[in-house]
């Protein structure tokens, strides 16, 4: 039972990661990201998901430093972007991200997308960063089963996390089952399908039934499925709303109703079409 915003999952290397985090894709560096991260930390969030590609690592670092919390109280994820993949270039990209954040270490470093012919070399760089203590955990994003199988051919460290697009229209049951078997924690990106599910009738009905909003129903569904979830908002009231999901429990029957909304529908790119 997930009962508290401070609840964490234990990753396959023993590191604990909060189940709920704030996503900051498309949030502007500077004032906008600083106020969003401050609002989240005030609301009790302890995990922030950024990426080099989002160009707001500097603001994320500044917000955490000025929040009054200790560095070790906040779990920070960032990612290596596609055009920096490869061994040496990933090491250099990591150093740039670390400097922008202004931290000695990053909690979780991810390969943003599985770039064909490159991601294995990128992974070797992540393994080095992990062994040397610059990152507490390493993982991947947007990896399908065949990408993970290819990675396993030469890897020494199993990814701790696979961050994938996942919401009621794209439930990814095959990837979830595979990751579970391999001890990889699944993390849902665009959990709210970028805000497009707020009028979905089943979710609206469930929201009425539980006295919650459709966004809260989805986030609770993530948590009850054992997923890490990182809804994005820049609005304080929504940041608070999205974290107010620890005082109710969806029934098994209602969980299944949400599972049944799946249409294998992506809002983002198909990982096989990325180059
Ligand atoms: N690894 C990857 O390739 C990848 C790709 C995409 C995203 N991500 C990560 O996942 C995070 C979340 O995904 P996302 O940003 O694409 O989409 P999302 O979290 O599914 O949805 C965000 C959208 O929903 C709105 N929203 C937030 N809370 C709401 C609420 N309670 N009621 C109604 N609308 C609400 C937001 O608007 P306002 O901001 O105006 O409130 C925003 O437009 C990203 O920020 C990023 O950290 C990773």
Coordinates of N, CA, C and O in Angstrom, one line a residue, residues 139 163 210 224 249:
X139 N 20.4 3.9 -15.6 CA 19.3 3.3 -16.3 C 19.1 3.7 -17.7 O 20.0 4.4 -18.3
X163 N 12.7 4.2 -18.1 CA 11.7 5.3 -18.1 C 11.0 5.3 -19.5 O 11.7 5.5 -20.5
X210 N -14.4 8.5 -6.3 CA -13.4 8.6 -5.2 C -13.3 10.1 -4.7 O -12.5 10.3 -3.8
X224 N -0.3 2.2 -7.7 CA -0.7 0.8 -7.3 C -0.2 -0.2 -8.2 O -0.2 -1.4 -7.8
X249 N -7.6 4.4 -2.1 CA -7.1 3.2 -2.8 C -8.1 2.8 -3.8 O -9.3 2.7 -3.6

